[in-house]
Amino acid sequence: MLMHQGLGLETFNDLPRRKAVHALYECCCSVTWASRVADRRSFRSRAELFSAADAELTELSDGDVDTLAAALPQPSKVCAAMDSDTRGALETAARAYQRRFGYLYVSGRMFEPEGFEPREILVDLGHRLDNHDQTERKVMRNELAKINNIRLDRLLGPEGGWPQY
């Protein structure tokens, strides 16, 4: 759950740097990323903010990205309504993924507002286990970017943000 939600782009741009970094940290759990994105303000559009966020994510080291992945919930822990067989299959597949690549599985699907279908995650995990290391590293970074964008969208809220109370 984000503490900063529905700020609107104008309010976000006007935040003091320290508060902007804090709001951005909630989206990505990286002080480096949050600081760099905050320092690129003022953004003229949401698309410009999302583009800057993606660009700064590509600049993070693999170690920093692995730390981000470790901060995210694993698929078997996200959906309480999941049956035990599906939960067990997800745990097994996620462990196999971590053994194969050395970092945790990341999927933007798990953070979409409408939720996710656990079996889709299982299929995705299976396909991604077949990737070459470099290919999977790129896929994983793209999935982190999707998660950041979902969270940035929530941070900004509707066009203009929510009214201040």
Backbone as numpy.savetxt, mean C-alpha at the origin, in Angstrom:
# Nx Ny Nz CAx CAy CAz Cx Cy Cz
-6.63 1.51 9.85 -7.48 2.69 9.85 -6.59 3.92 9.85
-6.86 4.81 8.92 -6.10 6.05 8.85 -6.69 7.10 9.78
-5.82 7.83 10.45 -6.28 8.93 11.29 -6.63 10.14 10.43
-5.85 10.34 9.38 -6.07 11.46 8.47 -6.90 10.96 7.30
-8.15 11.41 7.21 -9.01 11.00 6.12 -9.81 12.19 5.63
-10.00 12.25 4.31 -10.87 13.25 3.72 -10.36 14.67 3.84
-9.05 14.86 3.83 -8.49 16.20 3.98 -8.73 17.09 2.78
-8.75 16.49 1.61 -8.77 17.27 0.39 -7.36 17.68 0.02
-7.13 17.87 -1.26 -5.79 18.18 -1.74 -5.30 19.53 -1.24
-6.16 20.53 -1.24 -5.75 21.86 -0.81 -5.32 21.86 0.66
-6.11 21.24 1.51 -5.76 21.15 2.93 -4.47 20.37 3.11
-4.33 19.25 2.38 -3.10 18.46 2.47 -1.89 19.31 2.08
-2.00 20.05 0.99 -0.89 20.90 0.55 -0.53 21.96 1.60
-1.53 22.41 2.36 -1.32 23.48 3.34 -0.85 22.99 4.71
-0.83 21.69 4.92 -0.40 21.17 6.22 1.05 21.56 6.48
1.39 21.81 7.75 2.81 21.95 8.08 3.53 20.65 7.70
4.80 20.75 7.36 5.55 19.59 6.89 5.43 18.41 7.84
5.59 18.65 9.12 5.54 17.56 10.11 4.20 16.81 10.04
3.09 17.54 9.91 1.78 16.90 9.84 1.58 16.19 8.50
2.12 16.76 7.43 2.02 16.11 6.12 2.79 14.79 6.13
3.98 14.80 6.73 4.77 13.57 6.82 4.01 12.53 7.64
3.40 12.93 8.73 2.63 12.00 9.56 1.46 11.42 8.78
0.73 12.26 8.06 -0.41 11.78 7.26 0.06 10.81 6.18
1.16 11.13 5.53 1.68 10.25 4.48 2.24 8.96 5.05
2.86 9.03 6.23 3.39 7.83 6.86 2.27 6.81 7.09
1.07 7.29 7.40 -0.07 6.38 7.58 -0.39 5.62 6.30
-0.03 6.19 5.16 -0.31 5.55 3.88 0.74 4.50 3.52
1.97 4.69 3.96 3.05 3.85 3.46 3.99 3.29 4.52
3.96 3.76 5.73 4.83 3.27 6.82 6.31 3.43 6.51
6.65 4.50 5.79 8.05 4.80 5.51 8.28 6.28 5.73
9.10 6.61 6.71 9.42 8.01 6.97 10.14 8.61 5.77
11.02 7.84 5.16 11.77 8.32 3.99 10.80 8.69 2.87
9.91 7.77 2.53 8.94 8.02 1.46 8.04 9.20 1.82
7.51 9.20 3.03 6.60 10.26 3.46 7.29 11.63 3.42
8.53 11.68 3.87 9.28 12.94 3.85 9.50 13.44 2.43
9.88 12.54 1.57 10.15 12.93 0.18 8.88 13.41 -0.53
7.78 12.71 -0.31 6.52 13.13 -0.94 6.07 14.46 -0.36
6.16 14.62 0.95 5.77 15.89 1.58 6.60 17.05 1.05
7.86 16.81 0.82 8.75 17.87 0.33 8.46 18.25 -1.12
7.72 17.44 -1.84 7.38 17.75 -3.23 6.10 18.58 -3.35
5.45 18.87 -2.23 4.24 19.69 -2.30 4.60 21.07 -2.80
3.77 21.72 -3.46 2.34 21.70 -3.55 1.91 20.99 -4.83
0.94 20.08 -4.72 0.46 19.32 -5.86 -0.74 20.03 -6.48
-0.76 20.08 -7.80 -1.86 20.74 -8.50 -3.06 19.83 -8.68
-2.84 18.51 -8.58 -3.93 17.56 -8.77 -3.63 16.27 -8.00
-4.67 15.48 -7.83 -4.51 14.17 -7.20 -3.55 13.32 -8.03
-3.72 13.38 -9.36 -2.86 12.59 -10.25 -1.39 12.96 -10.07
-1.11 14.23 -9.86 0.27 14.66 -9.64 0.80 14.10 -8.32
-0.03 14.10 -7.28 0.37 13.51 -6.00 0.62 12.02 -6.16
-0.28 11.31 -6.82 -0.12 9.87 -7.00 1.14 9.57 -7.80
1.41 10.36 -8.81 2.61 10.17 -9.63 3.87 10.39 -8.80
3.87 11.43 -7.97 5.02 11.69 -7.10 5.20 10.55 -6.10
4.10 10.06 -5.55 4.16 8.96 -4.59 4.75 7.71 -5.25
4.31 7.41 -6.46 4.85 6.25 -7.18 6.34 6.43 -7.48
6.71 7.63 -7.90 8.11 7.90 -8.22 9.00 7.74 -6.99
8.55 8.23 -5.85 9.35 8.10 -4.63 9.42 6.65 -4.16
8.38 5.88 -4.40 8.42 4.46 -4.04 9.48 3.73 -4.86
9.62 4.08 -6.13 10.63 3.41 -6.96 12.05 3.75 -6.50
12.21 4.85 -5.79 13.54 5.26 -5.31 13.95 4.57 -4.01
13.02 3.93 -3.33 13.35 3.24 -2.08 14.18 2.00 -2.37
15.06 1.67 -1.45 15.88 0.46 -1.59 15.00 -0.78 -1.43
15.51 -1.91 -1.90 14.78 -3.17 -1.72 14.56 -3.46 -0.24
15.54 -3.13 0.59 15.39 -3.34 2.03 14.26 -2.52 2.62
14.16 -1.25 2.19 13.06 -0.40 2.66 11.72 -0.95 2.19
11.67 -1.42 0.96 10.44 -1.96 0.42 10.06 -3.25 1.16
11.03 -4.08 1.49 10.76 -5.29 2.25 10.20 -4.95 3.63
10.69 -3.88 4.23 10.18 -3.43 5.52 8.72 -2.99 5.39
8.40 -2.30 4.29 7.01 -1.90 4.04 6.12 -3.12 3.93
6.58 -4.11 3.18 5.79 -5.34 3.01 5.55 -6.02 4.35
6.55 -6.00 5.20 6.43 -6.65 6.51 5.42 -5.94 7.42
5.16 -4.66 7.14 4.21 -3.90 7.96 2.76 -4.15 7.56
2.55 -4.82 6.44 1.19 -5.07 5.95 0.66 -6.39 6.49
-0.65 -6.48 6.68 -1.22 -7.75 7.14 -1.12 -8.81 6.05
-0.93 -10.03 6.46 -0.89 -11.14 5.51 -2.32 -11.56 5.16
-2.51 -12.17 3.98 -3.87 -12.48 3.50 -4.70 -13.30 4.48
-4.10 -14.25 5.15 -4.86 -15.12 6.05 -5.32 -14.39 7.31
-4.80 -13.20 7.56 -5.14 -12.44 8.77 -6.16 -11.33 8.49
-6.50 -11.11 7.22 -7.31 -9.94 6.85 -8.80 -10.20 6.96
-9.26 -11.35 6.55 -10.70 -11.61 6.45 -11.13 -12.57 7.55
-11.86 -12.05 8.53 -12.30 -12.87 9.66 -13.32 -13.93 9.24
-14.07 -13.68 8.17 -15.12 -14.59 7.74 -14.60 -15.76 6.91
-13.32 -15.85 6.70 -12.72 -16.89 5.88 -12.85 -18.25 6.57
-13.19 -19.28 5.80 -13.25 -20.62 6.40 -11.84 -21.12 6.69
-11.73 -22.09 7.57 -10.42 -22.55 8.05 -9.59 -23.18 6.93
-10.22 -23.86 5.98 -9.46 -24.46 4.88 -8.81 -23.39 4.01
-9.57 -22.35 3.71 -9.04 -21.25 2.89 -7.95 -20.52 3.65
-8.18 -20.28 4.93 -7.17 -19.61 5.76 -5.88 -20.43 5.78
-5.99 -21.72 5.95 -4.81 -22.59 5.97 -4.09 -22.59 4.62
-4.86 -22.62 3.54 -4.24 -22.60 2.20 -3.51 -21.28 1.97
-4.10 -20.18 2.41 -3.44 -18.87 2.27 -2.17 -18.80 3.09
-2.21 -19.31 4.31 -1.01 -19.32 5.16 0.10 -20.14 4.52
-0.24 -21.30 3.99 0.75 -22.17 3.35 1.34 -21.51 2.11
0.48 -20.93 1.28 0.96 -20.27 0.06 1.82 -19.05 0.39
1.42 -18.29 1.41 2.20 -17.10 1.80 3.57 -17.50 2.34
3.64 -18.60 3.09 4.94 -19.09 3.58 5.82 -19.54 2.41
5.21 -20.22 1.44 5.97 -20.66 0.26 6.50 -19.45 -0.51
5.68 -18.42 -0.61 6.10 -17.19 -1.29 7.29 -16.57 -0.56
7.19 -16.46 0.75 8.28 -15.85 1.52 9.56 -16.67 1.41
9.46 -18.00 1.45 10.65 -18.84 1.26 11.25 -18.64 -0.12
10.40 -18.53 -1.11 10.85 -18.41 -2.51 11.54 -17.07 -2.77
10.94 -15.95 -2.27 11.45 -14.63 -2.62 12.19 -13.92 -1.49
11.98 -14.35 -0.24 12.69 -13.73 0.88 12.00 -12.51 1.46
10.80 -12.22 1.01 10.00 -11.12 1.55 8.54 -11.52 1.51
7.70 -10.75 2.19 6.30 -11.10 2.32 5.49 -10.75 1.08
4.44 -11.50 0.86 3.51 -11.30 -0.24 2.73 -10.01 -0.04
2.58 -9.25 -1.12 1.84 -7.99 -1.09 0.83 -8.00 -2.24
-0.40 -7.64 -1.93 -1.42 -7.53 -2.97 -2.32 -6.33 -2.69
-2.44 -5.45 -3.67 -3.33 -4.31 -3.54 -4.79 -4.73 -3.44
-5.13 -5.92 -3.94 -6.52 -6.39 -3.88 -7.05 -6.44 -2.45
-6.17 -6.72 -1.51 -6.60 -6.86 -0.11 -7.00 -5.52 0.50
-6.71 -4.42 -0.17 -6.97 -3.10 0.38 -8.02 -2.33 -0.40
-8.60 -2.96 -1.39 -9.62 -2.29 -2.18 -10.87 -2.09 -1.33
-11.54 -0.94 -1.49 -12.69 -0.62 -0.64 -13.79 -1.67 -0.65
-13.98 -2.34 -1.79 -15.05 -3.35 -1.86 -14.62 -4.70 -1.32
-13.39 -4.81 -0.84 -12.90 -6.05 -0.26 -12.31 -6.97 -1.31
-12.00 -8.19 -0.91 -11.37 -9.13 -1.82 -11.92 -10.53 -1.62
-11.76 -11.32 -2.63 -12.15 -12.73 -2.59 -10.90 -13.55 -2.28
-10.87 -14.26 -1.14 -9.68 -15.02 -0.76 -9.17 -15.97 -1.83
-10.06 -16.58 -2.58 -9.61 -17.52 -3.61 -8.86 -16.79 -4.73
-9.21 -15.54 -5.01 -8.47 -14.74 -6.00 -7.04 -14.51 -5.53
-6.88 -14.29 -4.23 -5.54 -14.09 -3.67 -4.74 -15.38 -3.80
-5.38 -16.52 -3.53 -4.70 -17.81 -3.68 -4.22 -18.03 -5.11
-5.07 -17.71 -6.07 -4.69 -17.87 -7.49 -3.52 -16.94 -7.81
-3.61 -15.69 -7.35 -2.54 -14.73 -7.59 -1.22 -15.20 -6.97
-1.29 -15.68 -5.74 -0.10 -16.21 -5.09 0.52 -17.33 -5.91
-0.31 -18.24 -6.39 0.19 -19.35 -7.19 0.88 -18.88 -8.46
0.27 -17.92 -9.15 0.88 -17.39 -10.38 2.20 -16.68 -10.08
2.21 -15.90 -9.03 3.40 -15.11 -8.73 4.57 -15.97 -8.25
4.29 -17.13 -7.69 5.37 -18.04 -7.30 6.17 -18.50 -8.51
5.59 -18.42 -9.69 6.29 -18.82 -10.92 7.14 -17.70 -11.51
7.05 -16.49 -10.97 7.82 -15.37 -11.50 9.31 -15.51 -11.22
10.12 -14.91 -12.09 11.55 -14.77 -11.83 11.71 -13.72 -10.74
12.83 -13.74 -10.04 13.05 -12.83 -8.93 12.87 -11.36 -9.33
13.49 -10.94 -10.42 13.40 -9.53 -10.83 11.97 -9.16 -11.23
11.29 -10.06 -11.89 9.90 -9.81 -12.28 9.03 -9.65 -11.05
9.21 -10.54 -10.08 8.37 -10.47 -8.88 8.68 -9.22 -8.06
9.91 -8.81 -8.03 10.26 -7.58 -7.31 9.49 -6.39 -7.91
9.41 -6.35 -9.23 8.65 -5.27 -9.90 7.16 -5.38 -9.60
6.63 -6.60 -9.65 5.22 -6.82 -9.35 4.92 -6.38 -7.92
5.78 -6.76 -7.00 5.58 -6.41 -5.59 5.58 -4.90 -5.39
6.50 -4.20 -6.03 6.54 -2.74 -5.92 5.29 -2.11 -6.54
4.80 -2.68 -7.64 3.56 -2.17 -8.24 2.37 -2.38 -7.31
2.35 -3.50 -6.61 1.27 -3.76 -5.65 1.35 -2.79 -4.47
2.56 -2.49 -4.01 2.71 -1.48 -2.95 2.23 -0.12 -3.43
2.51 0.22 -4.67 2.04 1.50 -5.23 0.51 1.54 -5.25
-0.13 0.42 -5.60 -1.60 0.36 -5.59 -2.14 0.61 -4.18
-1.50 -0.02 -3.20 -1.93 0.16 -1.81 -1.76 1.62 -1.39
-0.61 2.20 -1.72 -0.38 3.62 -1.41 -1.46 4.48 -2.03
-1.79 4.22 -3.29 -2.79 5.03 -3.98 -4.18 4.88 -3.36
-4.52 3.67 -2.95 -5.80 3.45 -2.26 -5.82 4.27 -0.97
-4.73 4.22 -0.23 -4.66 4.95 1.04 -4.58 6.46 0.82
-3.86 6.90 -0.21 -3.82 8.33 -0.52 -5.20 8.83 -0.92
-5.93 8.02 -1.66 -7.28 8.40 -2.05 -8.16 8.58 -0.81
-8.00 7.71 0.16 -8.75 7.82 1.42 -8.29 9.04 2.21
-6.99 9.31 2.19 -6.45 10.49 2.85 -7.08 11.76 2.29
-7.18 11.83 0.98 -7.73 13.03 0.34 -9.25 13.08 0.42
-9.91 11.94 0.33 -11.37 11.92 0.35 -11.94 12.45 -0.94
-13.19 12.91 -0.88 -13.82 13.43 -2.09 -13.15 14.72 -2.55
-13.39 15.10 -3.79 -12.84 16.35 -4.31 -13.17 17.48 -3.34
-12.16 18.19 -2.88 -12.37 19.27 -1.91 -12.30 18.82 -0.47
-12.30 17.51 -0.23 -12.24 16.98 1.13 -13.57 17.06 1.84
-13.59 16.51 3.06 -14.79 16.57 3.89 -14.82 17.91 4.61
-16.01 18.41 4.94 -16.09 19.68 5.65 -15.41 19.60 7.02
-14.79 20.68 7.44 -14.16 20.73 8.76 -15.22 20.93 9.83
-15.11 20.17 10.91 -16.06 20.31 12.01 -15.40 20.94 13.20
